[in-house]
Every structure is written in C-alpha cells, then in structure tokens.
Amino acid sequence: KTKTIVTRFGNSTTSGYPRYTEGSRYWLQWAGAPDSVYSRTEGRNDYSDDFQSRGFWVNYLAGGSSVLPSERGLKIPVDMAFAFHTDAGTTRNDSVIGTLGIFTVQNNDKKSYYKNGVSRWNAREMTDIIQSQIVDDIRKTFSKEWIRRGLWNKSYSESRIPEVPSMLLELLSHQNFADMSIGLDPRFRLAVSRAIYKGMLRYLSLVNKADYVVQPLPVEEFSTKFLSDSTVELSWKAVADSLEPTATPDSYIVYTRMDDGGFDNGEMFKTTNLIKKIEKNKIYSFKVEAVNKGGKSFPSEILSVYKSPGNKPTVLIVNAFNRI
C-alpha cells in the first residue's frame, strides 16, 4: 500500500492502492518528475494531467540526448514509446472487436518530423509491425477470427507529444464478451505481451539494420532427484517457441538459495541437467532461466530439497496443477 497524497481543490487524502494502480500523474510526481511534466493543468484537472503527462514524460527522459537535443531532460536516447490501452464498445452478435493501432504524424507544431530530423512516418511503420505481430500471434494461438482493426493516423496526446516514434494500442474491447472471453486468461496476456515485445524488436532491428534474437520461453518439467545423501540431480526441458524460431535457448542459468537466504548470482550451464552437492539439515532451493543472445527467459518455478540428518522416510511433493 502507498501513502500518495491525492490533492483535489484543497482536500487531501491517501489512495490506499498499490503504486502501479495509481494514475501516471501521481506516479510521475512520486518518481521525481518536475511538475511541468506531471501536472500540465497546474493541478486543476487530474484526468487531463494523467493522459497528458505520459508524452511529456517521454520527452523529459529524452531531453538533451541525440534524440531530442534541443530540450532539457535526463539525456536518455529513447528509441520509441508505447501506450497500452483497451477500448470500449460492444457488438450485438458476440463477434470480436479486436486490435487497433494509432499513430500521429503531425506534432503540435504541425511538423511531420521529429526534433532530430527523423520522419514521423516512422511511427506508422512501427505501429504496423507491432499490430501485425499481435494479431498474427493471437490468430495462431487463441482465435482464428481475431479482428485486425485499422491503422489510425489521428491526434492523440500519447502519440502526438513524444518526439520519438510512438504507438497507442487499443488491444481489445473490455466491454465486449467475445474479446473478454480470452482477455483475462493469463496465457493470452503472456502471448500478447510477448508479441508486443517481438514487434518492438523487429522494428528496432529494421531501423538499425541489425539481426535480432528473441528471448527464450521458460523451461518446463523442472524436477529434482536425490542421487545420494549428499547429491541431488536437477533436470529440466527447453521449450520450443512455435511462433519464433530464433527463441531457442543455448544455455541455462541455475540459481541456488540456502535456507531462508537470498538466491546467489547463478551459474551458467549448457546442459539440461546438473548434479549439485548438498549438506544435511539445510533447505536448498533452485530455479532455472533459459538464455540465448536475445536475453533471459522468465524463471522457472522454485524447487526445494532437504535431507534430514535422522534419515527419515523420503517424501516426494509433486506439483502437477497447471490448469487455469
């Protein structure tokens, strides 16, 4: 829980909510951004401050860098910006509303190029690539009938204000049954988030004329087995990504924790099994991450082993519940 002070016309209160559920206006204030970023209305309108602050925050990050040399800021050369939204709307026949992509070519000055001279039409290219990736992956994994809506060149604050290529996504309709029938499934959310990441990666590789590698998926069938009183075998399997051939892992990082301490920095291995030495009367916990040139996967679940000094009967705990 947070202690953010929410001020409205002289009355102050605390939100009582986790930080990530608060509006961007209050998150940016908490993060130390200047009030010229987080309160464009000088405190008169929370709603306007919330959506306006996001684009100005991007420029505040990039100000003074090669991307935006003419403005003051944190000098971070931001490559692109992305606003994740869901949309309103219903259908009468339970059909899917689907995914819309929005970009803005002209900025507030009616210019069609960014402050570093790059064409703002780059945002259209990026939006097309990311939207295509999202729709293609959803159709291959969840819904063959998923709708690809338009590519809109319209004036929205989150895509107009940033001086870097920006996309505003309307992923689906949060009011429509056919969209939300899969919209809350965590597997769907992972697939969509990964599609967005892959779309961004493909756009950046195109702009920089460089090859790309997509990070691996988490390992599966992670298990432990005692080989003796002092050794345990860890084993797991790599997961092939049917949507992305470059996502194959080439190594693995195994992290170890003893009792209630923290995990170590990990050891890297090429194999999918490993023998670890242990001591009696200590709880050992392990987790595994798959690795390739694109990065690291999410970690596996944590498995723990314990060898009793009293040589009691063996207890095996099987976690086989993987349904939603």
mmCIF file of C-alpha atoms in Angstrom, residues 107-284:
data_model
loop_
_atom_site.group_PDB
_atom_site.id
_atom_site.type_symbol
_atom_site.label_atom_id
_atom_site.label_comp_id
_atom_site.label_asym_id
_atom_site.label_seq_id
_atom_site.Cartn_x
_atom_site.Cartn_y
_atom_site.Cartn_z
ATOM 1 C CA ASN A 107 3.038 17.121 -33.838
ATOM 2 C CA ASN A 108 1.678 20.209 -32.054
ATOM 3 C CA ASP A 109 3.613 22.430 -34.464
ATOM 4 C CA LYS A 110 2.076 20.633 -37.476
ATOM 5 C CA LYS A 111 5.518 19.276 -38.341
ATOM 6 C CA SER A 112 5.890 15.757 -39.764
ATOM 7 C CA TYR A 113 9.420 15.126 -38.488
ATOM 8 C CA TYR A 114 10.925 14.714 -35.043
ATOM 9 C CA LYS A 115 13.279 17.251 -33.487
ATOM 10 C CA ASN A 116 16.305 15.206 -34.611
ATOM 11 C CA GLY A 117 15.127 15.326 -38.240
ATOM 12 C CA VAL A 118 13.732 11.772 -38.475
ATOM 13 C CA SER A 119 10.385 11.424 -40.273
ATOM 14 C CA ARG A 120 7.367 10.971 -38.005
ATOM 15 C CA TRP A 121 6.062 8.452 -40.545
ATOM 16 C CA ASN A 122 8.402 6.017 -38.774
ATOM 17 C CA ALA A 123 5.642 5.749 -36.168
ATOM 18 C CA ARG A 124 3.317 4.383 -38.845
ATOM 19 C CA GLU A 125 5.848 1.696 -39.766
ATOM 20 C CA MET A 126 6.360 0.735 -36.125
ATOM 21 C CA THR A 127 2.616 0.625 -35.395
ATOM 22 C CA ASP A 128 2.028 -1.599 -38.421
ATOM 23 C CA ILE A 129 4.755 -4.055 -37.367
ATOM 24 C CA ILE A 130 3.574 -4.307 -33.742
ATOM 25 C CA GLN A 131 -0.124 -4.576 -34.632
ATOM 26 C CA SER A 132 0.645 -7.259 -37.231
ATOM 27 C CA GLN A 133 2.640 -9.253 -34.703
ATOM 28 C CA ILE A 134 -0.135 -9.092 -32.104
ATOM 29 C CA VAL A 135 -2.913 -10.108 -34.500
ATOM 30 C CA ASP A 136 -0.871 -12.883 -36.147
ATOM 31 C CA ASP A 137 0.102 -14.433 -32.804
ATOM 32 C CA ILE A 138 -3.459 -14.281 -31.422
ATOM 33 C CA ARG A 139 -4.822 -15.918 -34.574
ATOM 34 C CA LYS A 140 -2.256 -18.723 -34.345
ATOM 35 C CA THR A 141 -2.782 -19.442 -30.664
ATOM 36 C CA PHE A 142 -6.205 -18.313 -29.416
ATOM 37 C CA SER A 143 -8.674 -17.085 -32.036
ATOM 38 C CA LYS A 144 -8.550 -17.547 -35.805
ATOM 39 C CA GLU A 145 -11.308 -14.935 -36.078
ATOM 40 C CA TRP A 146 -9.425 -12.192 -34.231
ATOM 41 C CA ILE A 147 -10.063 -8.840 -35.925
ATOM 42 C CA ARG A 148 -7.353 -6.519 -37.117
ATOM 43 C CA ARG A 149 -8.848 -3.049 -36.957
ATOM 44 C CA GLY A 150 -7.409 -0.001 -38.692
ATOM 45 C CA LEU A 151 -4.146 1.882 -38.561
ATOM 46 C CA TRP A 152 -5.244 5.343 -37.486
ATOM 47 C CA ASN A 153 -3.235 8.480 -38.113
ATOM 48 C CA LYS A 154 -5.105 10.607 -35.556
ATOM 49 C CA SER A 155 -4.189 13.228 -32.983
ATOM 50 C CA TYR A 156 -3.959 11.636 -29.535
ATOM 51 C CA SER A 157 -1.745 13.124 -26.817
ATOM 52 C CA GLU A 158 0.220 9.930 -26.158
ATOM 53 C CA SER A 159 1.199 9.533 -29.808
ATOM 54 C CA ARG A 160 1.395 13.234 -30.776
ATOM 55 C CA ILE A 161 3.546 14.708 -27.989
ATOM 56 C CA PRO A 162 6.533 12.307 -27.855
ATOM 57 C CA GLU A 163 9.451 13.300 -30.074
ATOM 58 C CA VAL A 164 10.209 9.634 -30.786
ATOM 59 C CA PRO A 165 8.191 7.070 -32.790
ATOM 60 C CA SER A 166 5.121 6.308 -30.661
ATOM 61 C CA MET A 167 2.212 3.890 -30.805
ATOM 62 C CA LEU A 168 -1.088 3.917 -28.936
ATOM 63 C CA LEU A 169 -2.535 0.398 -28.802
ATOM 64 C CA GLU A 170 -6.195 -0.484 -28.292
ATOM 65 C CA LEU A 171 -5.726 -4.213 -27.746
ATOM 66 C CA LEU A 172 -9.367 -5.271 -27.407
ATOM 67 C CA SER A 173 -12.728 -4.120 -26.090
ATOM 68 C CA HIS A 174 -13.003 -4.517 -22.330
ATOM 69 C CA GLN A 175 -16.824 -4.305 -22.698
ATOM 70 C CA ASN A 176 -17.315 -6.953 -25.361
ATOM 71 C CA PHE A 177 -17.896 -10.591 -24.402
ATOM 72 C CA ALA A 178 -16.046 -12.211 -27.325
ATOM 73 C CA ASP A 179 -12.909 -10.153 -26.636
ATOM 74 C CA MET A 180 -13.003 -10.655 -22.865
ATOM 75 C CA SER A 181 -13.730 -14.388 -23.113
ATOM 76 C CA ILE A 182 -9.974 -14.755 -23.592
ATOM 77 C CA GLY A 183 -8.837 -11.308 -22.460
ATOM 78 C CA LEU A 184 -8.391 -12.288 -18.801
ATOM 79 C CA ASP A 185 -6.611 -15.584 -19.496
ATOM 80 C CA PRO A 186 -3.018 -15.222 -18.238
ATOM 81 C CA ARG A 187 -1.783 -17.298 -21.192
ATOM 82 C CA PHE A 188 -3.394 -14.812 -23.568
ATOM 83 C CA ARG A 189 -1.836 -11.909 -21.678
ATOM 84 C CA LEU A 190 1.593 -13.514 -21.906
ATOM 85 C CA ALA A 191 1.183 -14.191 -25.641
ATOM 86 C CA VAL A 192 0.096 -10.591 -26.305
ATOM 87 C CA SER A 193 2.881 -9.083 -24.185
ATOM 88 C CA ARG A 194 5.433 -11.263 -25.943
ATOM 89 C CA ALA A 195 4.001 -10.265 -29.336
ATOM 90 C CA ILE A 196 4.377 -6.578 -28.447
ATOM 91 C CA TYR A 197 7.978 -7.182 -27.369
ATOM 92 C CA LYS A 198 8.693 -9.063 -30.623
ATOM 93 C CA GLY A 199 7.113 -6.300 -32.693
ATOM 94 C CA MET A 200 9.231 -3.658 -30.977
ATOM 95 C CA LEU A 201 12.321 -5.802 -31.508
ATOM 96 C CA ARG A 202 11.582 -6.254 -35.199
ATOM 97 C CA TYR A 203 11.038 -2.531 -35.679
ATOM 98 C CA LEU A 204 14.302 -1.637 -33.917
ATOM 99 C CA SER A 205 16.215 -4.248 -35.904
ATOM 100 C CA LEU A 206 14.793 -2.771 -39.114
ATOM 101 C CA VAL A 207 15.756 0.787 -38.147
ATOM 102 C CA ASN A 208 19.256 -0.231 -37.050
ATOM 103 C CA LYS A 209 19.779 -2.759 -39.869
ATOM 104 C CA ALA A 210 20.706 -5.451 -37.350
ATOM 105 C CA ASP A 211 19.725 -9.074 -36.800
ATOM 106 C CA TYR A 212 17.593 -9.911 -33.796
ATOM 107 C CA VAL A 213 17.136 -12.882 -31.458
ATOM 108 C CA VAL A 214 14.013 -13.304 -29.328
ATOM 109 C CA GLN A 215 14.483 -14.287 -25.682
ATOM 110 C CA PRO A 216 13.597 -17.940 -24.852
ATOM 111 C CA LEU A 217 10.442 -19.199 -23.185
ATOM 112 C CA PRO A 218 10.722 -20.508 -19.594
ATOM 113 C CA VAL A 219 11.865 -24.117 -19.159
ATOM 114 C CA GLU A 220 9.383 -26.862 -18.279
ATOM 115 C CA GLU A 221 9.388 -30.205 -16.425
ATOM 116 C CA PHE A 222 11.835 -28.888 -13.852
ATOM 117 C CA SER A 223 12.473 -31.641 -11.280
ATOM 118 C CA THR A 224 14.874 -32.724 -8.528
ATOM 119 C CA LYS A 225 16.015 -36.219 -7.512
ATOM 120 C CA PHE A 226 18.309 -37.410 -4.729
ATOM 121 C CA LEU A 227 21.259 -39.449 -6.010
ATOM 122 C CA SER A 228 22.759 -39.882 -2.520
ATOM 123 C CA ASP A 229 22.671 -38.260 0.901
ATOM 124 C CA SER A 230 24.951 -35.534 -0.393
ATOM 125 C CA THR A 231 23.998 -35.089 -4.050
ATOM 126 C CA VAL A 232 20.839 -34.100 -5.904
ATOM 127 C CA GLU A 233 20.158 -34.052 -9.646
ATOM 128 C CA LEU A 234 18.317 -31.130 -11.230
ATOM 129 C CA SER A 235 16.776 -31.614 -14.667
ATOM 130 C CA TRP A 236 14.523 -29.599 -16.981
ATOM 131 C CA LYS A 237 13.490 -29.285 -20.612
ATOM 132 C CA ALA A 238 13.763 -26.387 -23.026
ATOM 133 C CA VAL A 239 10.520 -25.110 -24.557
ATOM 134 C CA ALA A 240 10.412 -24.545 -28.309
ATOM 135 C CA ASP A 241 8.563 -21.428 -29.408
ATOM 136 C CA SER A 242 6.351 -22.421 -32.329
ATOM 137 C CA LEU A 243 5.847 -18.733 -33.200
ATOM 138 C CA GLU A 244 9.508 -17.699 -33.188
ATOM 139 C CA PRO A 245 12.421 -19.854 -34.455
ATOM 140 C CA THR A 246 15.107 -17.534 -33.035
ATOM 141 C CA ALA A 247 13.901 -18.099 -29.446
ATOM 142 C CA THR A 248 15.818 -21.355 -28.946
ATOM 143 C CA PRO A 249 17.931 -21.335 -25.748
ATOM 144 C CA ASP A 250 21.636 -22.126 -25.945
ATOM 145 C CA SER A 251 22.423 -22.187 -22.207
ATOM 146 C CA TYR A 252 20.835 -22.021 -18.766
ATOM 147 C CA ILE A 253 21.441 -20.179 -15.510
ATOM 148 C CA VAL A 254 20.818 -22.143 -12.305
ATOM 149 C CA TYR A 255 20.281 -20.113 -9.130
ATOM 150 C CA THR A 256 20.700 -21.584 -5.622
ATOM 151 C CA ARG A 257 19.357 -20.467 -2.255
ATOM 152 C CA MET A 258 20.206 -21.989 1.140
ATOM 153 C CA ASP A 259 17.609 -21.962 3.927
ATOM 154 C CA ASP A 260 15.955 -18.533 4.133
ATOM 155 C CA GLY A 261 18.813 -16.618 2.488
ATOM 156 C CA GLY A 262 18.744 -14.958 -0.917
ATOM 157 C CA PHE A 263 19.482 -16.588 -4.259
ATOM 158 C CA ASP A 264 23.068 -16.439 -5.496
ATOM 159 C CA ASN A 265 24.063 -14.840 -8.816
ATOM 160 C CA GLY A 266 23.685 -18.166 -10.609
ATOM 161 C CA GLU A 267 25.897 -20.492 -12.622
ATOM 162 C CA MET A 268 25.659 -20.942 -16.388
ATOM 163 C CA PHE A 269 25.466 -24.399 -17.986
ATOM 164 C CA LYS A 270 24.953 -25.770 -21.498
ATOM 165 C CA THR A 271 23.224 -28.973 -20.392
ATOM 166 C CA THR A 272 19.636 -29.554 -19.214
ATOM 167 C CA ASN A 273 20.629 -31.473 -16.114
ATOM 168 C CA LEU A 274 23.007 -30.791 -13.259
ATOM 169 C CA ILE A 275 24.295 -32.558 -10.124
ATOM 170 C CA LYS A 276 24.604 -30.386 -7.022
ATOM 171 C CA LYS A 277 26.284 -31.214 -3.724
ATOM 172 C CA ILE A 278 24.195 -30.594 -0.589
ATOM 173 C CA GLU A 279 24.558 -30.835 3.183
ATOM 174 C CA LYS A 280 22.107 -32.483 5.563
ATOM 175 C CA ASN A 281 19.772 -30.370 7.665
ATOM 176 C CA LYS A 282 19.782 -27.482 5.168
ATOM 177 C CA ILE A 283 16.978 -26.463 2.781
ATOM 178 C CA TYR A 284 18.256 -25.907 -0.782
#
